[in-house]
Short mmCIF file of C-alpha atoms in Angstrom, two decimals:
data_model
loop_
_atom_site.label_atom_id
_atom_site.label_comp_id
_atom_site.label_asym_id
_atom_site.label_seq_id
_atom_site.Cartn_x
_atom_site.Cartn_y
_atom_site.Cartn_z
CA MET A 252 23.30 130.77 91.51
CA ASN A 253 26.44 134.25 83.55
CA ARG A 254 28.88 136.61 84.08
CA SER A 255 31.61 139.09 83.40
CA THR A 256 33.06 141.10 80.56
CA ARG A 257 35.86 138.60 80.73
CA ALA A 258 33.89 135.43 80.07
CA ARG A 259 34.95 132.36 81.97
CA THR A 260 37.11 130.12 79.81
CA LEU A 261 35.31 126.88 79.17
CA THR A 262 36.83 123.68 77.90
CA GLY A 263 35.62 120.59 76.09
CA THR A 264 31.91 120.02 76.24
CA ALA A 265 31.31 123.19 78.22
CA LEU A 266 32.71 125.29 75.35
CA ALA A 267 30.45 123.57 72.86
CA LEU A 268 27.47 124.18 75.08
CA ALA A 269 28.29 127.75 76.04
CA THR A 270 26.59 129.45 73.09
CA ALA A 271 23.30 127.79 73.92
CA MET A 272 23.64 128.17 77.63
CA ALA A 273 21.47 129.92 80.14
CA LEU A 274 23.65 131.85 82.49
CA THR A 275 22.80 132.25 86.08
CA ALA A 276 23.65 131.63 89.22
CA CYS A 277 22.82 132.92 91.63
CA GLY A 278 24.02 134.28 93.73
CA GLY A 279 25.34 134.94 91.83
CA ASN A 280 26.94 131.97 90.19
CA ASP A 281 28.38 131.67 86.73
CA ASP A 282 26.39 130.82 83.58
CA ALA A 283 23.78 128.14 82.63
CA SER A 284 21.05 126.18 80.78
CA SER A 285 20.41 122.75 79.30
CA ASP A 286 20.92 121.28 75.84
CA ALA A 287 17.98 118.91 75.64
CA GLU A 288 14.22 119.25 75.44
CA PRO A 289 12.82 119.02 78.98
CA LYS A 290 10.50 116.11 79.53
CA LYS A 291 6.94 116.96 80.51
CA GLN A 292 6.09 115.30 83.75
CA THR A 293 2.90 113.43 84.44
CA LYS A 294 1.13 115.01 87.39
CA SER A 295 0.67 112.75 90.38
CA SER A 296 -1.98 114.34 92.54
CA GLU A 297 -1.98 111.34 94.82
CA ALA A 298 1.67 111.83 95.79
CA ALA A 299 2.18 112.59 99.47
CA ALA A 300 3.49 116.11 100.06
CA VAL A 301 7.15 116.36 101.05
CA LYS A 302 7.99 118.36 104.16
CA ASN A 303 10.37 121.30 103.57
CA PRO A 304 11.61 119.77 100.32
CA VAL A 305 15.20 119.96 99.11
CA VAL A 306 15.81 119.63 95.37
CA ALA A 307 19.11 118.52 93.87
CA SER A 308 19.92 118.30 90.18
CA TYR A 309 21.90 115.45 88.67
CA ASP A 310 22.87 114.54 85.12
CA GLY A 311 19.47 113.61 83.73
CA GLY A 312 17.03 114.82 86.33
CA LEU A 313 16.11 116.05 89.77
CA TYR A 314 15.99 114.44 93.20
CA VAL A 315 13.32 115.60 95.65
CA LEU A 316 14.18 114.94 99.30
CA ASP A 317 12.54 115.48 102.66
CA GLY A 318 14.31 118.45 104.22
CA GLU A 319 14.49 116.90 107.69
CA THR A 320 15.20 113.22 107.05
CA LEU A 321 16.84 113.63 103.62
CA LYS A 322 14.80 110.65 102.52
CA LEU A 323 14.57 110.51 98.72
CA ALA A 324 10.91 111.13 97.92
CA LYS A 325 10.99 111.12 94.15
CA THR A 326 13.25 111.11 91.10
CA ILE A 327 12.18 113.37 88.23
CA GLU A 328 13.67 112.64 84.82
CA LEU A 329 14.71 115.84 83.05
CA PRO A 330 17.41 115.59 80.36
CA GLY A 331 20.08 118.22 79.97
CA PHE A 332 21.86 120.64 82.27
CA ASN A 333 19.23 122.14 84.57
CA ARG A 334 19.54 124.70 87.36
CA VAL A 335 17.45 125.02 90.51
CA ASN A 336 16.56 128.03 92.68
CA PRO A 337 14.01 128.72 95.42
CA ALA A 338 10.79 130.23 94.07
CA GLY A 339 10.11 132.11 97.30
CA ASP A 340 7.37 130.07 98.91
CA GLU A 341 7.15 126.83 100.91
CA ASP A 342 6.19 124.63 97.94
CA HIS A 343 7.98 125.61 94.74
CA VAL A 344 11.39 125.89 93.11
CA ILE A 345 12.32 127.44 89.76
CA VAL A 346 14.03 125.10 87.30
CA SER A 347 16.06 126.67 84.48
CA THR A 348 15.95 124.54 81.33
CA ASP A 349 16.85 125.16 77.70
CA THR A 350 13.31 126.41 76.99
CA GLY A 351 13.09 128.84 79.90
CA PHE A 352 12.11 128.95 83.56
CA ARG A 353 9.72 126.23 84.69
CA VAL A 354 7.90 126.14 88.03
CA PHE A 355 8.24 122.90 89.95
CA ASP A 356 5.99 122.04 92.89
CA ALA A 357 8.61 120.36 95.06
CA ALA A 358 6.18 119.58 97.86
CA ARG A 359 4.02 117.56 95.48
CA GLN A 360 6.89 116.48 93.22
CA GLU A 361 5.46 117.69 89.91
CA PHE A 362 5.87 120.48 87.40
CA THR A 363 3.03 123.01 87.26
CA ASP A 364 1.65 124.74 84.19
CA ALA A 365 3.51 127.93 85.05
CA GLU A 366 6.44 128.67 82.76
CA PHE A 367 8.45 131.64 81.50
CA LYS A 368 9.73 130.72 78.06
CA GLY A 369 12.88 132.25 76.65
CA ALA A 370 16.45 131.45 75.64
CA LYS A 371 19.13 131.34 78.31
CA PRO A 372 17.19 131.66 81.57
CA GLY A 373 19.57 133.29 84.02
CA HIS A 374 19.38 134.69 87.54
CA VAL A 375 16.50 134.08 89.94
CA VAL A 376 16.35 136.68 92.72
CA ARG A 377 14.11 136.66 95.80
CA HIS A 378 13.74 139.79 97.87
CA GLY A 379 11.05 141.71 99.72
CA GLY A 380 8.27 139.28 98.91
CA LYS A 381 8.94 139.29 95.17
CA THR A 382 10.74 136.87 92.89
CA VAL A 383 12.45 138.26 89.78
CA LEU A 384 13.59 136.27 86.75
CA PHE A 385 16.09 137.54 84.16
CA THR A 386 16.13 135.83 80.76
CA ASP A 387 19.55 136.46 79.24
CA GLY A 388 18.64 135.56 75.66
CA THR A 389 15.89 138.16 75.45
CA GLY A 390 16.76 140.65 78.19
CA GLU A 391 13.29 140.15 79.64
CA VAL A 392 12.64 140.68 83.34
CA ASN A 393 9.61 139.12 85.05
CA ALA A 394 8.70 139.86 88.67
CA PHE A 395 5.91 138.20 90.64
CA ASP A 396 4.60 137.45 94.09
CA PRO A 397 5.48 133.78 94.82
CA ALA A 398 2.17 133.43 96.68
CA ASP A 399 0.54 133.59 93.24
CA LEU A 400 2.15 130.26 92.32
CA ALA A 401 -0.45 128.47 94.46
CA GLY A 402 -2.74 126.27 92.40
CA GLY A 403 -0.17 125.74 89.68
CA LYS A 404 -1.27 128.68 87.55
CA GLN A 405 0.80 131.31 85.76
CA PRO A 406 1.35 134.17 88.22
CA LYS A 407 0.52 137.79 87.46
CA THR A 408 3.79 139.45 86.53
CA ARG A 409 5.45 142.80 86.19
CA SER A 410 7.56 142.74 83.01
CA TYR A 411 10.37 144.83 81.58
CA THR A 412 12.60 144.25 78.58
CA SER A 413 16.20 145.47 78.64
CA ALA A 414 17.47 147.64 75.79
CA GLU A 415 19.64 144.71 74.67
CA PRO A 416 19.84 141.06 75.72
CA HIS A 417 22.72 140.29 78.06
CA HIS A 418 23.66 138.13 81.00
CA GLY A 419 21.96 140.24 83.60
CA VAL A 420 20.11 140.33 86.88
CA ALA A 421 17.27 142.33 88.42
CA ILE A 422 15.83 142.85 91.90
CA GLU A 423 12.65 144.57 93.08
CA LEU A 424 12.77 146.64 96.26
CA ALA A 425 10.08 147.10 98.89
CA ASP A 426 8.89 150.40 97.41
CA GLY A 427 8.45 148.89 93.95
CA GLU A 428 11.69 150.18 92.47
CA LEU A 429 13.34 147.73 90.09
CA VAL A 430 17.14 147.63 89.89
CA THR A 431 18.32 145.94 86.70
CA THR A 432 21.62 145.65 84.84
CA LEU A 433 22.80 147.43 81.71
CA GLY A 434 24.74 145.73 78.96
CA THR A 435 24.99 143.86 75.69
CA GLU A 436 26.09 140.33 74.88
CA GLU A 437 29.64 141.66 74.54
CA LYS A 438 29.88 144.18 77.36
CA ARG A 439 28.12 144.94 80.65
CA THR A 440 28.55 148.36 82.19
CA GLY A 441 26.26 149.07 85.12
CA ALA A 442 22.63 149.33 86.20
CA LEU A 443 19.52 151.44 86.08
CA VAL A 444 16.54 151.86 88.39
CA LEU A 445 12.89 151.95 87.35
CA ASP A 446 10.05 153.25 89.49
CA LYS A 447 6.93 151.15 90.03
CA ASN A 448 5.63 152.35 86.64
CA ASN A 449 8.84 151.22 84.87
CA LYS A 450 10.06 154.78 84.39
CA GLU A 451 13.83 155.21 84.68
CA ILE A 452 14.81 157.26 87.73
CA ALA A 453 18.53 156.48 88.21
CA ARG A 454 21.45 155.08 86.25
CA ALA A 455 25.12 154.20 86.84
CA GLU A 456 27.57 153.03 84.18
CA ASN A 457 30.71 152.67 86.27
CA CYS A 458 30.46 148.95 87.03
CA PRO A 459 32.43 147.06 84.36
CA GLY A 460 31.44 143.43 83.92
CA VAL A 461 28.48 143.82 86.28
CA HIS A 462 27.43 140.42 87.55
CA GLY A 463 25.35 139.08 90.41
CA GLU A 464 23.49 140.83 93.19
CA ALA A 465 22.75 140.69 96.87
CA ALA A 466 20.54 142.68 99.23
CA ALA A 467 21.60 143.84 102.67
CA GLN A 468 19.72 145.12 105.70
CA GLY A 469 17.77 148.28 104.93
CA ASP A 470 16.86 147.36 101.33
CA VAL A 471 20.38 148.12 100.06
CA VAL A 472 21.43 146.37 96.85
CA GLY A 473 24.96 145.42 95.85
CA LEU A 474 26.01 144.55 92.30
CA GLY A 475 29.38 142.96 91.58
CA CYS A 476 31.88 144.72 89.31
CA GLU A 477 35.40 143.97 88.06
CA ASP A 478 36.80 146.79 90.19
CA GLY A 479 34.59 146.73 93.26
CA VAL A 480 30.88 146.75 94.08
CA LEU A 481 28.08 149.10 93.01
CA LEU A 482 25.61 149.91 95.80
CA TYR A 483 22.08 151.29 95.39
CA LYS A 484 20.93 152.87 98.64
CA ASP A 485 18.36 155.53 99.49
CA GLY A 486 17.74 156.36 95.83
CA LYS A 487 21.43 156.78 94.90
CA PHE A 488 24.23 154.70 93.43
CA THR A 489 27.57 154.55 95.27
CA LYS A 490 30.71 152.78 94.10
CA VAL A 491 32.75 150.72 96.57
CA ASP A 492 36.27 150.60 95.17
CA ALA A 493 38.33 147.44 95.52
CA PRO A 494 41.93 147.64 96.75
CA ASP A 495 43.21 146.02 93.53
CA ASP A 496 42.96 147.47 90.01
CA TYR A 497 41.21 144.32 88.79
CA ALA A 498 39.06 142.71 91.46
CA ARG A 499 36.00 140.80 90.38
CA THR A 500 33.26 140.31 92.96
CA GLY A 501 30.82 138.48 90.71
CA ASN A 502 29.08 136.37 93.33
CA GLN A 503 27.55 137.77 96.50
CA ALA A 504 25.28 136.73 99.35
CA GLY A 505 23.21 139.09 101.48
CA SER A 506 21.04 138.98 104.58
CA ASP A 507 18.24 141.15 105.95
CA ALA A 508 19.93 140.68 109.33
CA SER A 509 23.21 142.31 108.32
CA PRO A 510 24.32 145.56 106.64
CA ILE A 511 27.37 143.73 105.30
CA LEU A 512 27.44 141.82 102.02
CA LEU A 513 29.56 138.70 101.45
CA GLY A 514 31.34 138.39 98.13
CA ASP A 515 34.02 136.43 96.34
CA TYR A 516 37.22 138.18 95.24
CA LYS A 517 39.23 137.38 92.11
CA THR A 518 42.22 139.40 90.93
CA ASP A 519 43.61 137.56 87.89
CA PRO A 520 41.85 138.64 84.66
CA ASP A 521 43.81 136.08 82.61
CA ALA A 522 43.28 132.98 84.74
CA GLU A 523 41.59 130.00 83.12
CA LEU A 524 40.11 129.36 86.55
CA GLU A 525 41.18 131.41 89.53
CA ARG A 526 40.86 129.67 92.87
CA PRO A 527 40.77 132.58 95.34
CA THR A 528 41.36 132.20 99.06
CA ARG A 529 40.15 135.68 99.99
CA ILE A 530 36.54 136.77 100.40
CA SER A 531 35.19 140.31 100.44
CA LEU A 532 32.96 141.84 103.10
CA ILE A 533 31.22 145.01 101.84
CA ASP A 534 29.89 147.34 104.53
CA THR A 535 26.90 149.15 103.03
CA ARG A 536 26.94 151.71 105.87
CA THR A 537 30.42 152.99 105.07
CA ALA A 538 30.82 151.85 101.44
CA LYS A 539 34.06 150.12 102.41
CA MET A 540 35.37 146.67 101.50
CA LYS A 541 37.29 144.38 103.83
CA LEU A 542 39.22 141.32 102.59
CA VAL A 543 39.55 138.14 104.63
CA ASP A 544 41.92 135.31 103.72
CA LEU A 545 40.39 131.96 104.62
CA GLY A 546 43.52 129.95 103.91
CA THR A 547 41.51 127.75 101.54
CA SER A 548 39.88 128.28 98.17
CA TYR A 549 36.18 128.02 97.43
CA SER A 550 33.82 128.11 94.44
CA PHE A 551 30.88 130.21 93.28
CA ARG A 552 28.56 127.66 94.92
CA SER A 553 30.24 128.08 98.31
CA LEU A 554 28.67 131.31 99.57
CA ALA A 555 25.57 131.71 101.77
CA ARG A 556 24.23 133.51 104.84
CA GLY A 557 23.06 132.17 108.17
CA PRO A 558 19.89 132.97 110.14
CA HIS A 559 21.64 135.69 112.17
CA GLY A 560 23.46 137.21 109.21
CA GLU A 561 26.54 135.00 109.53
CA ALA A 562 28.76 134.82 106.44
CA LEU A 563 29.09 131.19 105.36
CA VAL A 564 31.78 129.84 103.05
CA LEU A 565 32.38 126.21 102.11
CA GLY A 566 36.10 125.79 101.52
CA THR A 567 37.88 123.26 99.34
CA ASN A 568 39.38 121.91 102.56
CA GLY A 569 35.90 120.55 103.28
CA VAL A 570 35.25 123.02 106.10
CA LEU A 571 32.15 125.20 106.37
CA HIS A 572 33.41 128.53 107.74
CA VAL A 573 30.92 130.48 109.89
CA ILE A 574 32.18 134.06 109.89
CA ASP A 575 31.15 137.15 111.84
CA PRO A 576 30.70 139.71 109.03
CA GLU A 577 31.49 142.63 111.35
CA THR A 578 34.92 141.34 112.36
CA GLY A 579 35.74 138.86 109.60
CA LYS A 580 36.62 136.28 112.26
CA ALA A 581 35.56 132.65 111.92
CA GLU A 582 33.24 131.92 114.84
CA LYS A 583 32.90 128.28 113.96
CA LYS A 584 34.42 125.75 111.58
CA ILE A 585 32.27 122.77 110.67
CA ASP A 586 33.89 119.72 109.10
CA ALA A 587 31.38 119.12 106.32
CA VAL A 588 33.04 117.03 103.58
CA GLY A 589 36.52 115.92 102.57
CA ASP A 590 39.04 117.92 100.56
CA TRP A 591 37.90 118.78 97.03
CA THR A 592 39.10 120.65 93.96
CA GLU A 593 37.01 123.03 91.91
CA PRO A 594 36.71 121.64 88.35
CA LEU A 595 37.71 123.78 85.37
CA ASP A 596 34.30 123.35 83.76
CA TRP A 597 31.83 125.38 85.83
CA GLN A 598 29.00 123.01 84.93
CA GLN A 599 30.71 120.03 86.52
CA PRO A 600 29.60 118.97 90.02
CA ARG A 601 31.42 120.14 93.11
CA PRO A 602 30.42 120.33 96.80
CA THR A 603 27.63 122.88 97.04
CA LEU A 604 26.09 124.82 99.93
CA PHE A 605 22.40 125.57 100.42
CA VAL A 606 21.12 127.20 103.61
CA ARG A 607 17.57 127.38 104.93
CA ASP A 608 16.82 128.85 108.35
CA HIS A 609 19.23 127.20 110.83
CA THR A 610 20.13 124.26 108.58
CA ALA A 611 23.02 124.05 106.13
CA TYR A 612 22.86 121.42 103.39
CA VAL A 613 26.15 120.36 101.81
CA SER A 614 26.48 118.02 98.86
CA ASP A 615 29.42 115.68 98.27
CA PRO A 616 28.91 114.57 94.65
CA GLY A 617 32.06 112.44 94.53
CA LYS A 618 30.58 110.20 97.22
CA ARG A 619 26.98 110.67 96.02
CA GLN A 620 26.14 112.04 99.45
CA LEU A 621 24.17 114.92 100.92
CA HIS A 622 24.55 116.11 104.51
CA SER A 623 22.64 118.50 106.76
CA PHE A 624 24.12 120.48 109.67
CA ASP A 625 22.70 122.57 112.47
CA LEU A 626 24.38 125.97 112.16
CA ASP A 627 23.90 126.88 115.82
CA SER A 628 25.57 123.78 117.25
CA GLY A 629 27.71 122.85 114.27
CA LYS A 630 26.55 119.24 114.55
CA LYS A 631 25.65 117.00 111.67
CA LEU A 632 21.94 116.25 111.57
CA THR A 633 21.75 113.50 108.97
CA SER A 634 23.20 112.17 105.71
CA VAL A 635 21.98 110.28 102.68
CA THR A 636 23.66 108.44 99.81
CA LEU A 637 21.90 108.97 96.47
CA PRO A 638 21.87 106.88 93.27
CA LYS A 639 23.96 109.51 91.45
CA GLY A 640 26.17 112.39 92.46
CA THR A 641 24.34 115.73 92.47
CA ASN A 642 25.21 119.05 90.91
CA GLU A 643 23.07 122.03 91.99
CA LEU A 644 21.33 122.12 95.35
CA SER A 645 18.31 124.17 96.37
CA GLY A 646 14.92 123.94 98.02
CA THR A 647 11.80 125.75 99.03
CA VAL A 648 12.29 128.96 100.99
CA ALA A 649 9.35 130.97 102.31
CA GLY A 650 9.42 134.46 103.72
CA HIS A 651 12.11 136.44 101.95
#
């Protein structure tokens, strides 16, 4: 999986790229895009379909792998810094490039004709059978049913344009309500809610630096702030205050199986790069936040949820922590990769976690490796060594 009133300090190349960058994450991750014209791919209708494909980005392209064997099925050349997110069905992923969001048929290893053009493509959110794209450079929101991606055509969309462009995020609920952020390029303040006819029905402007989202059991939405979390539940906004005056929870992960949201937790507004060791668990039933110290730091690409609602965090000690969100206790610790350090430049590769059903995929870019683990047993399923170290990691995910 862009992101707070206090922009992340970038260095070197990242600083030069930042003004042309698409922010995203997901997931609430920090910001993104690419700096080169994406290369149109030649369609290969004769290519054998990949089973449960996993897609990993690298410097210059994408790798498409079989989700069970991790066998490399195809290499797609695509210059620039590109981001990957599930599209919401069993075939496609969304690729963020410098021209906008492009739809990639991962099963058949080819780009489709579907595309959402616009500067700085940002967050991709899947929830309740809808996929919502937020284009930071224009403030445009596009929501669609991922089933409409079948056949490679442009899906029918619901569109909304924010009052001003900003690094934002939007999510559509089961009843058709659309929760979307408020802000400008300089300052983000909160969120508003639109009914199914795009009429505003609720608003909250008490969420400074709003960034990232997650949905919990019961169609409850959480938005990260710099002083807590803003919840939208049963038609009303509620603020969950953090125990510290400054406490940024800009990246979250939710699960339909749990009323508790998982978030990061940063308390130093002046840090060039804060490496927190505490995570936040936000109980949407009580509007309370619990902090858990893992004893190891993690990055914005470290958070995910398991099939039973488990909170998953990949630490810089190389351990995948499987946490009971109700108690905050680690139920399991899986040795996934070796020790690693989060780079200062957020665009640089680091071990990344992607979870689908009962399988956790963990990249180890320094060794050019990708591993898969069974979350129930904690055992490694398989590994692969790739031609180049990977950056972002995603795949197809149906039924959200």
